[in-house]
Amino acid sequence: MGEGLRLAPPIARVEGLGGLRTEVREFIDQQLAANAFTPTVDSWMTGSNPEFTRALVEHGWIGMTIPTEYGGRGRTFMERFVVTEELLAAGAPVAAHWIADRQMAPSILRYGTQDQKAEFLPRIADGSDFWAIGMSEPDSGSDLASVRTRAVPVAGGWSITGAKVWTSGAHVSQWLMTLARTSAVDPAARHGGLSQFIVDLRAPGVQVRPIVSMSGGHHFNEVVLDDVFVPDSRVFGRIGHGWQQVTSELGFERSGPERILSSFPILRALVGEQRTETAVTPADLGRLVARSAGLHQMSEAVAGVLSRGDTANVPAAVVKVLGTATEGDIVDVADLLVDDATDPRLAQLVRAGVDQRPGFTIRGGSSEVLRGVIARELGMR
């Protein structure tokens, strides 16, 4: 095992967050009473509601960790963790701004130029701009080293050609953080030669093609880039360092409460189901509640690491693998319960969970790939 490696970082308790948690819960209760949203599963992917996003902006709950000089709130990572955890547990519609707020803002703060920070961070903080991530490609699966989208230098910038797939929210976003190959593949260093670019989804040569699920839902897209010009000012980070940048971003993508709470609204409803003769026993629910509680502690611990500016790639991978497995088990247990006597609201949640369940262990890196990452860090491969 690598020196100092911890699969579960120590929890650093932060006092004084109870009032914030209560404030968010009261807000959610008010929104539910006003029929502003209907709780759903996977609300951070499927629940796109710009009006709800604007309500969060008014409360200062978007751009919380962005410094005030860039239009943010200057609050702590742990405060943001509390807010997002409560919103996800309630099944609130946060998908519109989710990627921008969760992943792009901290990445821009770390790798962006001064001009990029000044241009993009205020528009993330006020909910004006939404972002999508262009990593996965057709026929590439979770192997980002096989990226075939190419960026070629031209006068004043770069020309990008390729395709990205499973691009959540691209149809409602203005910007695509795109991973492209800027030099030939080196068999000895397959992850070299990759770079990131900020692509304007409204630019000539960009096509956003919807991918509609079997249930009729639309949040995935294929994005085709055909000789799309990107100026030098929108090169993100350093040319050739895309892989290192992406892996640091994945710590934010894999460790957050969305990796353990996608199906939590179902578990909450199951606990309130007062029937005795079902295939689901109190012990079944108890095990799921216990697993969720443990994952909360782990996710909070990783959030603490990230709040200190440290990397948490391996612990984040552990949270993601265990969290998405628990999310899926909640859906499977609930599916055994649903019958003609089930509360219609619970039945609707479970149907949505069954629809979304196949993607739990794939997005953000498949469980098989992440187990390999963990094993490598443990010196097992």
mmCIF file of C-alpha atoms in Angstrom:
data_model
loop_
_atom_site.group_PDB
_atom_site.id
_atom_site.type_symbol
_atom_site.label_atom_id
_atom_site.label_comp_id
_atom_site.label_asym_id
_atom_site.label_seq_id
_atom_site.Cartn_x
_atom_site.Cartn_y
_atom_site.Cartn_z
ATOM 1 C CA MET A 1 0.000 0.000 0.000
ATOM 2 C CA GLY A 2 1.269 3.469 -0.893
ATOM 3 C CA GLU A 3 2.745 5.522 1.905
ATOM 4 C CA GLY A 4 0.069 7.442 3.778
ATOM 5 C CA LEU A 5 -2.786 6.021 1.712
ATOM 6 C CA ARG A 6 -6.131 5.943 3.464
ATOM 7 C CA LEU A 7 -9.164 4.392 1.827
ATOM 8 C CA ALA A 8 -11.350 6.279 4.306
ATOM 9 C CA PRO A 9 -9.904 9.612 5.486
ATOM 10 C CA PRO A 10 -10.436 10.672 9.093
ATOM 11 C CA ILE A 11 -13.580 12.698 9.701
ATOM 12 C CA ALA A 12 -12.941 16.266 10.758
ATOM 13 C CA ARG A 13 -16.151 17.370 12.420
ATOM 14 C CA VAL A 14 -17.186 20.927 11.625
ATOM 15 C CA GLU A 15 -19.333 22.615 14.229
ATOM 16 C CA GLY A 16 -22.000 25.192 13.571
ATOM 17 C CA LEU A 17 -23.601 23.684 10.466
ATOM 18 C CA GLY A 18 -26.842 22.603 12.121
ATOM 19 C CA GLY A 19 -28.462 25.993 11.575
ATOM 20 C CA LEU A 20 -27.666 25.888 7.862
ATOM 21 C CA ARG A 21 -29.093 22.383 7.572
ATOM 22 C CA THR A 22 -32.304 23.514 9.275
ATOM 23 C CA GLU A 23 -32.525 26.537 6.963
ATOM 24 C CA VAL A 24 -32.257 24.311 3.866
ATOM 25 C CA ARG A 25 -34.891 21.905 5.187
ATOM 26 C CA GLU A 26 -37.292 24.767 5.839
ATOM 27 C CA PHE A 27 -36.710 26.040 2.300
ATOM 28 C CA ILE A 28 -37.424 22.581 0.878
ATOM 29 C CA ASP A 29 -40.626 22.310 2.905
ATOM 30 C CA GLN A 30 -41.746 25.683 1.552
ATOM 31 C CA GLN A 31 -40.983 24.665 -2.017
ATOM 32 C CA LEU A 32 -42.888 21.399 -1.609
ATOM 33 C CA ALA A 33 -45.857 23.204 -0.071
ATOM 34 C CA ALA A 34 -45.884 25.543 -3.073
ATOM 35 C CA ASN A 35 -45.712 22.553 -5.478
ATOM 36 C CA ALA A 36 -42.488 23.989 -6.879
ATOM 37 C CA PHE A 37 -41.171 20.496 -7.522
ATOM 38 C CA THR A 38 -42.014 16.821 -7.177
ATOM 39 C CA PRO A 39 -39.310 14.696 -5.498
ATOM 40 C CA THR A 40 -37.631 12.344 -7.917
ATOM 41 C CA VAL A 41 -34.801 9.858 -8.195
ATOM 42 C CA ASP A 42 -31.495 10.980 -9.684
ATOM 43 C CA SER A 43 -32.554 14.591 -9.353
ATOM 44 C CA TRP A 44 -29.001 15.815 -10.022
ATOM 45 C CA MET A 45 -29.173 14.254 -13.498
ATOM 46 C CA THR A 46 -32.831 14.293 -14.494
ATOM 47 C CA GLY A 47 -34.287 17.211 -12.522
ATOM 48 C CA SER A 48 -33.481 20.256 -14.636
ATOM 49 C CA ASN A 49 -35.493 23.235 -13.376
ATOM 50 C CA PRO A 50 -33.991 26.695 -14.030
ATOM 51 C CA GLU A 51 -36.635 28.356 -11.837
ATOM 52 C CA PHE A 52 -35.594 26.223 -8.879
ATOM 53 C CA THR A 53 -31.975 27.073 -9.682
ATOM 54 C CA ARG A 54 -32.838 30.788 -9.502
ATOM 55 C CA ALA A 55 -34.465 30.243 -6.110
ATOM 56 C CA LEU A 56 -31.235 28.661 -4.872
ATOM 57 C CA VAL A 57 -29.249 31.619 -6.220
ATOM 58 C CA GLU A 58 -31.479 33.991 -4.224
ATOM 59 C CA HIS A 59 -30.597 32.051 -1.057
ATOM 60 C CA GLY A 60 -26.878 32.064 -1.885
ATOM 61 C CA TRP A 61 -26.707 28.314 -2.382
ATOM 62 C CA ILE A 62 -25.035 28.226 -5.778
ATOM 63 C CA GLY A 63 -21.415 29.256 -6.172
ATOM 64 C CA MET A 64 -21.014 28.880 -2.425
ATOM 65 C CA THR A 65 -17.285 28.075 -2.570
ATOM 66 C CA ILE A 66 -16.473 30.620 -5.288
ATOM 67 C CA PRO A 67 -14.578 33.578 -3.783
ATOM 68 C CA THR A 68 -16.534 36.797 -3.460
ATOM 69 C CA GLU A 69 -14.239 38.627 -5.899
ATOM 70 C CA TYR A 70 -15.617 36.341 -8.617
ATOM 71 C CA GLY A 71 -19.248 36.784 -7.637
ATOM 72 C CA GLY A 72 -19.414 33.788 -5.316
ATOM 73 C CA ARG A 73 -20.367 33.468 -1.665
ATOM 74 C CA GLY A 74 -16.939 32.716 -0.211
ATOM 75 C CA ARG A 75 -18.294 29.929 1.973
ATOM 76 C CA THR A 76 -16.668 26.644 2.892
ATOM 77 C CA PHE A 77 -16.712 23.343 1.054
ATOM 78 C CA MET A 78 -18.396 21.729 4.053
ATOM 79 C CA GLU A 79 -21.193 24.304 4.023
ATOM 80 C CA ARG A 80 -21.814 23.473 0.382
ATOM 81 C CA PHE A 81 -21.785 19.766 1.290
ATOM 82 C CA VAL A 82 -24.605 20.316 3.798
ATOM 83 C CA VAL A 83 -26.730 22.242 1.288
ATOM 84 C CA THR A 84 -26.296 19.760 -1.548
ATOM 85 C CA GLU A 85 -26.850 16.778 0.726
ATOM 86 C CA GLU A 86 -30.200 18.131 1.901
ATOM 87 C CA LEU A 87 -31.309 18.994 -1.633
ATOM 88 C CA LEU A 88 -30.413 15.546 -2.955
ATOM 89 C CA ALA A 89 -32.027 13.742 -0.026
ATOM 90 C CA ALA A 90 -35.243 15.595 -0.840
ATOM 91 C CA GLY A 91 -35.047 14.717 -4.544
ATOM 92 C CA ALA A 92 -34.921 18.403 -5.501
ATOM 93 C CA PRO A 93 -34.370 19.405 -9.172
ATOM 94 C CA VAL A 94 -30.751 20.603 -9.236
ATOM 95 C CA ALA A 95 -29.563 19.155 -12.568
ATOM 96 C CA ALA A 96 -29.474 22.427 -14.533
ATOM 97 C CA HIS A 97 -26.599 23.960 -12.570
ATOM 98 C CA TRP A 98 -25.138 20.796 -11.045
ATOM 99 C CA ILE A 99 -22.058 20.191 -13.191
ATOM 100 C CA ALA A 100 -21.132 23.870 -13.304
ATOM 101 C CA ASP A 101 -21.378 24.279 -9.553
ATOM 102 C CA ARG A 102 -19.990 20.914 -8.488
ATOM 103 C CA GLN A 103 -17.137 20.411 -10.894
ATOM 104 C CA MET A 104 -16.397 23.315 -13.187
ATOM 105 C CA ALA A 105 -16.168 26.070 -10.587
ATOM 106 C CA PRO A 106 -13.449 24.363 -8.481
ATOM 107 C CA SER A 107 -11.627 23.271 -11.647
ATOM 108 C CA ILE A 108 -11.610 26.796 -13.049
ATOM 109 C CA LEU A 109 -10.336 28.097 -9.723
ATOM 110 C CA ARG A 110 -7.500 25.576 -9.824
ATOM 111 C CA TYR A 111 -6.509 25.540 -13.494
ATOM 112 C CA GLY A 112 -8.189 28.497 -15.191
ATOM 113 C CA THR A 113 -6.455 31.670 -16.306
ATOM 114 C CA GLN A 114 -7.309 34.947 -14.636
ATOM 115 C CA ASP A 115 -9.428 35.918 -17.636
ATOM 116 C CA GLN A 116 -11.282 32.584 -17.517
ATOM 117 C CA LYS A 117 -12.024 33.033 -13.823
ATOM 118 C CA ALA A 118 -13.320 36.545 -14.409
ATOM 119 C CA GLU A 119 -15.460 35.454 -17.370
ATOM 120 C CA PHE A 120 -16.991 32.197 -16.176
ATOM 121 C CA LEU A 121 -17.144 32.110 -12.372
ATOM 122 C CA PRO A 122 -19.619 35.006 -11.902
ATOM 123 C CA ARG A 123 -21.978 33.428 -14.447
ATOM 124 C CA ILE A 124 -21.806 30.090 -12.647
ATOM 125 C CA ALA A 125 -22.477 31.787 -9.312
ATOM 126 C CA ASP A 126 -25.555 33.677 -10.556
ATOM 127 C CA GLY A 127 -26.982 30.652 -12.364
ATOM 128 C CA SER A 128 -26.655 32.236 -15.811
ATOM 129 C CA ASP A 129 -24.441 29.599 -17.414
ATOM 130 C CA PHE A 130 -24.723 25.828 -17.343
ATOM 131 C CA TRP A 131 -21.935 23.415 -18.271
ATOM 132 C CA ALA A 132 -21.570 19.893 -19.608
ATOM 133 C CA ILE A 133 -18.556 17.587 -19.632
ATOM 134 C CA GLY A 134 -17.195 16.063 -22.846
ATOM 135 C CA MET A 135 -15.186 13.024 -21.790
ATOM 136 C CA SER A 136 -16.798 9.743 -22.874
ATOM 137 C CA GLU A 137 -16.784 8.833 -26.561
ATOM 138 C CA PRO A 138 -18.531 6.263 -28.765
ATOM 139 C CA ASP A 139 -16.894 2.821 -28.483
ATOM 140 C CA SER A 140 -14.516 4.019 -25.741
ATOM 141 C CA GLY A 141 -16.399 2.985 -22.610
ATOM 142 C CA SER A 142 -14.582 4.142 -19.481
ATOM 143 C CA ASP A 143 -11.155 4.129 -21.139
ATOM 144 C CA LEU A 144 -10.371 7.816 -21.509
ATOM 145 C CA ALA A 145 -6.913 6.968 -22.842
ATOM 146 C CA SER A 146 -8.664 5.893 -26.056
ATOM 147 C CA VAL A 147 -10.039 9.399 -26.714
ATOM 148 C CA ARG A 148 -10.115 10.044 -30.461
ATOM 149 C CA THR A 149 -11.436 13.591 -30.515
ATOM 150 C CA ARG A 150 -8.562 15.640 -31.910
ATOM 151 C CA ALA A 151 -7.505 19.239 -31.452
ATOM 152 C CA VAL A 152 -5.212 20.641 -34.146
ATOM 153 C CA PRO A 153 -3.460 24.009 -33.814
ATOM 154 C CA VAL A 154 -4.633 26.690 -36.256
ATOM 155 C CA ALA A 155 -4.141 30.439 -36.475
ATOM 156 C CA GLY A 156 -5.258 31.953 -33.182
ATOM 157 C CA GLY A 157 -6.407 28.733 -31.587
ATOM 158 C CA TRP A 158 -7.392 25.127 -32.212
ATOM 159 C CA SER A 159 -9.717 23.161 -34.476
ATOM 160 C CA ILE A 160 -11.530 20.320 -32.703
ATOM 161 C CA THR A 161 -13.172 17.359 -34.431
ATOM 162 C CA GLY A 162 -14.744 14.327 -32.787
ATOM 163 C CA ALA A 163 -17.761 13.121 -30.841
ATOM 164 C CA LYS A 164 -18.717 12.913 -27.180
ATOM 165 C CA VAL A 165 -21.488 10.713 -25.852
ATOM 166 C CA TRP A 166 -23.602 10.373 -22.684
ATOM 167 C CA THR A 167 -23.125 14.115 -22.266
ATOM 168 C CA SER A 168 -25.567 15.041 -19.518
ATOM 169 C CA GLY A 169 -27.324 18.371 -19.891
ATOM 170 C CA ALA A 170 -25.600 19.470 -23.098
ATOM 171 C CA HIS A 171 -28.984 20.458 -24.556
ATOM 172 C CA VAL A 172 -29.497 23.090 -21.839
ATOM 173 C CA SER A 173 -25.843 24.151 -21.413
ATOM 174 C CA GLN A 174 -23.756 26.909 -22.947
ATOM 175 C CA TRP A 175 -20.307 25.386 -22.415
ATOM 176 C CA LEU A 176 -18.654 21.988 -22.848
ATOM 177 C CA MET A 177 -15.429 21.126 -21.023
ATOM 178 C CA THR A 178 -13.884 18.948 -23.728
ATOM 179 C CA LEU A 179 -11.059 16.423 -23.471
ATOM 180 C CA ALA A 180 -9.193 16.052 -26.771
ATOM 181 C CA ARG A 181 -5.997 14.520 -28.058
ATOM 182 C CA THR A 182 -3.364 17.068 -28.999
ATOM 183 C CA SER A 183 -0.532 14.663 -29.842
ATOM 184 C CA ALA A 184 -0.205 11.109 -31.079
ATOM 185 C CA VAL A 185 -0.726 8.174 -28.726
ATOM 186 C CA ASP A 186 2.463 7.006 -27.015
ATOM 187 C CA PRO A 187 2.043 3.286 -26.175
ATOM 188 C CA ALA A 188 4.359 3.760 -23.201
ATOM 189 C CA ALA A 189 2.268 6.647 -21.831
ATOM 190 C CA ARG A 190 -1.281 6.242 -23.107
ATOM 191 C CA HIS A 191 -2.655 9.048 -20.977
ATOM 192 C CA GLY A 192 -0.208 11.581 -22.359
ATOM 193 C CA GLY A 193 -1.015 14.002 -25.146
ATOM 194 C CA LEU A 194 -4.482 14.916 -23.839
ATOM 195 C CA SER A 195 -5.670 18.480 -23.297
ATOM 196 C CA GLN A 196 -8.825 20.275 -22.197
ATOM 197 C CA PHE A 197 -10.700 23.005 -24.040
ATOM 198 C CA ILE A 198 -13.707 25.185 -23.236
ATOM 199 C CA VAL A 199 -16.051 24.732 -26.196
ATOM 200 C CA ASP A 200 -18.950 27.095 -26.847
ATOM 201 C CA LEU A 201 -21.919 24.820 -27.560
ATOM 202 C CA ARG A 202 -23.408 27.577 -29.715
ATOM 203 C CA ALA A 203 -20.366 27.734 -32.022
ATOM 204 C CA PRO A 204 -20.456 26.742 -35.712
ATOM 205 C CA GLY A 205 -19.763 23.043 -36.217
ATOM 206 C CA VAL A 206 -21.349 21.905 -32.928
ATOM 207 C CA GLN A 207 -24.324 19.538 -33.025
ATOM 208 C CA VAL A 208 -26.134 18.388 -29.881
ATOM 209 C CA ARG A 209 -28.107 15.232 -30.597
ATOM 210 C CA PRO A 210 -30.539 13.969 -27.935
ATOM 211 C CA ILE A 211 -30.245 10.448 -26.539
ATOM 212 C CA VAL A 212 -33.723 9.548 -25.320
ATOM 213 C CA SER A 213 -33.985 6.708 -22.808
ATOM 214 C CA MET A 214 -36.458 3.827 -23.083
ATOM 215 C CA SER A 215 -38.629 5.588 -20.501
ATOM 216 C CA GLY A 216 -38.817 8.679 -22.694
ATOM 217 C CA GLY A 217 -36.513 10.786 -20.531
ATOM 218 C CA HIS A 218 -33.932 13.076 -22.083
ATOM 219 C CA HIS A 219 -30.861 14.177 -20.193
ATOM 220 C CA PHE A 220 -28.130 12.394 -22.183
ATOM 221 C CA ASN A 221 -26.816 13.689 -25.503
ATOM 222 C CA GLU A 222 -24.267 13.026 -28.185
ATOM 223 C CA VAL A 223 -22.205 16.103 -29.034
ATOM 224 C CA VAL A 224 -20.582 16.120 -32.479
ATOM 225 C CA LEU A 225 -17.727 18.565 -33.077
ATOM 226 C CA ASP A 226 -16.914 19.219 -36.728
ATOM 227 C CA ASP A 227 -13.908 21.488 -37.186
ATOM 228 C CA VAL A 228 -14.985 23.648 -34.246
ATOM 229 C CA PHE A 229 -12.716 26.636 -33.670
ATOM 230 C CA VAL A 230 -11.608 27.272 -30.084
ATOM 231 C CA PRO A 231 -9.449 30.345 -29.442
ATOM 232 C CA ASP A 232 -6.219 30.056 -27.475
ATOM 233 C CA SER A 233 -7.902 31.974 -24.661
ATOM 234 C CA ARG A 234 -10.131 28.931 -24.041
ATOM 235 C CA VAL A 235 -7.417 26.348 -23.718
ATOM 236 C CA PHE A 236 -8.000 25.029 -20.217
ATOM 237 C CA GLY A 237 -4.914 24.436 -18.102
ATOM 238 C CA ARG A 238 -1.785 23.250 -19.892
ATOM 239 C CA ILE A 239 -1.593 21.541 -23.247
ATOM 240 C CA GLY A 240 -0.692 17.887 -22.703
ATOM 241 C CA HIS A 241 -1.800 17.898 -19.051
ATOM 242 C CA GLY A 242 -5.430 17.016 -19.647
ATOM 243 C CA TRP A 243 -5.239 13.640 -17.964
ATOM 244 C CA GLN A 244 -3.828 15.039 -14.723
ATOM 245 C CA GLN A 245 -6.487 17.767 -14.712
ATOM 246 C CA VAL A 246 -9.333 15.354 -15.441
ATOM 247 C CA THR A 247 -8.342 12.959 -12.659
ATOM 248 C CA SER A 248 -8.322 15.791 -10.128
ATOM 249 C CA GLU A 249 -11.775 16.871 -11.342
ATOM 250 C CA LEU A 250 -13.037 13.315 -10.933
ATOM 251 C CA GLY A 251 -12.412 13.588 -7.200
ATOM 252 C CA PHE A 252 -15.263 16.115 -7.102
ATOM 253 C CA GLU A 253 -17.404 14.022 -9.451
ATOM 254 C CA ARG A 254 -17.033 10.707 -7.618
ATOM 255 C CA SER A 255 -17.071 11.639 -3.954
ATOM 256 C CA GLY A 256 -20.046 13.912 -3.489
ATOM 257 C CA PRO A 257 -23.372 13.092 -1.861
ATOM 258 C CA GLU A 258 -24.900 12.484 -5.299
ATOM 259 C CA ARG A 259 -23.029 9.167 -5.333
ATOM 260 C CA ILE A 260 -24.937 7.936 -2.290
ATOM 261 C CA LEU A 261 -28.268 9.794 -2.418
ATOM 262 C CA SER A 262 -29.593 9.329 -5.957
ATOM 263 C CA SER A 263 -32.225 6.875 -4.734
ATOM 264 C CA PHE A 264 -32.509 8.156 -1.151
ATOM 265 C CA PRO A 265 -36.022 9.605 -1.711
ATOM 266 C CA ILE A 266 -37.142 6.010 -2.241
ATOM 267 C CA LEU A 267 -35.569 4.853 1.023
ATOM 268 C CA ARG A 268 -37.180 7.750 2.878
ATOM 269 C CA ALA A 269 -40.589 6.785 1.457
ATOM 270 C CA LEU A 270 -40.012 3.090 2.200
ATOM 271 C CA VAL A 271 -39.398 3.793 5.870
ATOM 272 C CA GLY A 272 -42.808 5.464 6.024
ATOM 273 C CA GLU A 273 -44.582 2.545 4.349
ATOM 274 C CA GLN A 274 -46.755 1.012 7.093
ATOM 275 C CA ARG A 275 -47.586 -2.458 5.771
ATOM 276 C CA THR A 276 -46.751 -5.676 7.556
ATOM 277 C CA GLU A 277 -47.159 -8.374 4.919
ATOM 278 C CA THR A 278 -44.552 -7.504 2.311
ATOM 279 C CA ALA A 279 -41.421 -9.023 0.842
ATOM 280 C CA VAL A 280 -39.422 -6.266 2.538
ATOM 281 C CA THR A 281 -38.678 -6.736 6.239
ATOM 282 C CA PRO A 282 -37.679 -4.121 8.824
ATOM 283 C CA ALA A 283 -34.247 -5.770 8.842
ATOM 284 C CA ASP A 284 -33.903 -5.142 5.093
ATOM 285 C CA LEU A 285 -34.645 -1.476 5.613
ATOM 286 C CA GLY A 286 -32.361 -1.321 8.633
ATOM 287 C CA ARG A 287 -29.428 -2.625 6.626
ATOM 288 C CA LEU A 288 -30.021 -0.030 3.919
ATOM 289 C CA VAL A 289 -30.313 2.778 6.472
ATOM 290 C CA ALA A 290 -27.093 1.625 8.150
ATOM 291 C CA ARG A 291 -25.231 1.497 4.838
ATOM 292 C CA SER A 292 -26.494 4.963 3.939
ATOM 293 C CA ALA A 293 -25.376 6.315 7.309
ATOM 294 C CA GLY A 294 -21.901 4.839 6.877
ATOM 295 C CA LEU A 295 -21.617 6.254 3.377
ATOM 296 C CA HIS A 296 -22.628 9.671 4.668
ATOM 297 C CA GLN A 297 -19.679 9.547 7.067
ATOM 298 C CA MET A 298 -17.293 8.479 4.283
ATOM 299 C CA SER A 299 -18.544 11.114 1.839
ATOM 300 C CA GLU A 300 -18.262 13.783 4.528
ATOM 301 C CA ALA A 301 -14.696 12.693 5.238
ATOM 302 C CA VAL A 302 -13.724 12.992 1.570
ATOM 303 C CA ALA A 303 -15.396 16.409 1.432
ATOM 304 C CA GLY A 304 -13.157 17.432 4.303
ATOM 305 C CA VAL A 305 -10.064 16.381 2.351
ATOM 306 C CA LEU A 306 -11.166 18.322 -0.728
ATOM 307 C CA SER A 307 -11.993 21.366 1.396
ATOM 308 C CA ARG A 308 -8.331 21.484 2.431
ATOM 309 C CA GLY A 309 -7.252 21.516 -1.211
ATOM 310 C CA ASP A 310 -5.840 17.984 -1.074
ATOM 311 C CA THR A 311 -6.526 15.190 -3.549
ATOM 312 C CA ALA A 312 -8.751 12.273 -2.601
ATOM 313 C CA ASN A 313 -8.843 10.190 -5.779
ATOM 314 C CA VAL A 314 -8.723 6.766 -4.117
ATOM 315 C CA PRO A 315 -11.123 7.484 -1.219
ATOM 316 C CA ALA A 316 -13.453 9.106 -3.730
ATOM 317 C CA ALA A 317 -13.342 5.953 -5.840
ATOM 318 C CA VAL A 318 -14.183 3.862 -2.769
ATOM 319 C CA VAL A 319 -17.169 6.086 -1.935
ATOM 320 C CA LYS A 320 -18.351 5.926 -5.522
ATOM 321 C CA VAL A 321 -18.162 2.110 -5.755
ATOM 322 C CA LEU A 322 -19.866 1.490 -2.408
ATOM 323 C CA GLY A 323 -22.325 4.338 -2.822
ATOM 324 C CA THR A 324 -23.683 3.401 -6.220
ATOM 325 C CA ALA A 325 -24.023 -0.224 -5.112
ATOM 326 C CA THR A 326 -26.162 0.905 -2.175
ATOM 327 C CA GLU A 327 -28.226 3.186 -4.410
ATOM 328 C CA GLY A 328 -28.992 0.233 -6.658
ATOM 329 C CA ASP A 329 -29.836 -2.053 -3.747
ATOM 330 C CA ILE A 330 -32.351 0.502 -2.467
ATOM 331 C CA VAL A 331 -34.118 0.373 -5.825
ATOM 332 C CA ASP A 332 -34.036 -3.442 -5.931
ATOM 333 C CA VAL A 333 -35.532 -3.759 -2.452
ATOM 334 C CA ALA A 334 -38.190 -1.172 -3.241
ATOM 335 C CA ASP A 335 -39.104 -2.946 -6.449
ATOM 336 C CA LEU A 336 -40.050 -6.011 -4.391
ATOM 337 C CA LEU A 337 -42.484 -3.901 -2.393
ATOM 338 C CA VAL A 338 -44.434 -2.191 -5.148
ATOM 339 C CA ASP A 339 -47.869 -3.632 -5.813
ATOM 340 C CA ASP A 340 -51.448 -2.412 -6.157
ATOM 341 C CA ALA A 341 -51.529 -1.371 -2.498
ATOM 342 C CA THR A 342 -48.465 0.850 -2.754
ATOM 343 C CA ASP A 343 -48.842 4.586 -2.308
ATOM 344 C CA PRO A 344 -48.894 6.017 -5.882
ATOM 345 C CA ARG A 345 -46.192 8.549 -5.055
ATOM 346 C CA LEU A 346 -43.866 5.785 -3.870
ATOM 347 C CA ALA A 347 -44.718 3.651 -6.885
ATOM 348 C CA GLN A 348 -43.776 6.528 -9.177
ATOM 349 C CA LEU A 349 -40.457 6.992 -7.391
ATOM 350 C CA VAL A 350 -39.679 3.291 -7.655
ATOM 351 C CA ARG A 351 -40.491 3.224 -11.376
ATOM 352 C CA ALA A 352 -38.120 6.138 -11.895
ATOM 353 C CA GLY A 353 -35.492 4.320 -9.835
ATOM 354 C CA VAL A 354 -35.816 1.158 -11.919
ATOM 355 C CA ASP A 355 -35.381 3.238 -15.077
ATOM 356 C CA GLN A 356 -32.263 4.970 -13.776
ATOM 357 C CA ARG A 357 -30.724 2.051 -11.918
ATOM 358 C CA PRO A 358 -28.626 0.622 -14.825
ATOM 359 C CA GLY A 359 -26.591 3.805 -14.993
ATOM 360 C CA PHE A 360 -25.701 4.040 -11.298
ATOM 361 C CA THR A 361 -22.532 1.936 -11.509
ATOM 362 C CA ILE A 362 -21.410 3.253 -14.909
ATOM 363 C CA ARG A 363 -21.417 7.052 -14.817
ATOM 364 C CA GLY A 364 -18.371 8.766 -13.387
ATOM 365 C CA GLY A 365 -16.325 5.641 -14.101
ATOM 366 C CA SER A 366 -17.652 2.098 -14.042
ATOM 367 C CA SER A 367 -17.332 0.090 -10.835
ATOM 368 C CA GLU A 368 -15.046 -2.398 -12.614
ATOM 369 C CA VAL A 369 -12.636 0.357 -13.641
ATOM 370 C CA LEU A 370 -12.704 1.984 -10.212
ATOM 371 C CA ARG A 371 -11.994 -1.323 -8.478
ATOM 372 C CA GLY A 372 -8.914 -1.538 -10.687
ATOM 373 C CA VAL A 373 -7.880 1.962 -9.624
ATOM 374 C CA ILE A 374 -8.277 1.031 -5.961
ATOM 375 C CA ALA A 375 -6.405 -2.254 -6.410
ATOM 376 C CA ARG A 376 -3.524 -0.486 -8.145
ATOM 377 C CA GLU A 377 -3.174 1.993 -5.301
ATOM 378 C CA LEU A 378 -3.180 -0.907 -2.826
ATOM 379 C CA GLY A 379 -0.325 -2.521 -4.774
ATOM 380 C CA MET A 380 -2.482 -5.465 -5.819
ATOM 381 C CA ARG A 381 -1.961 -5.023 -9.567
#
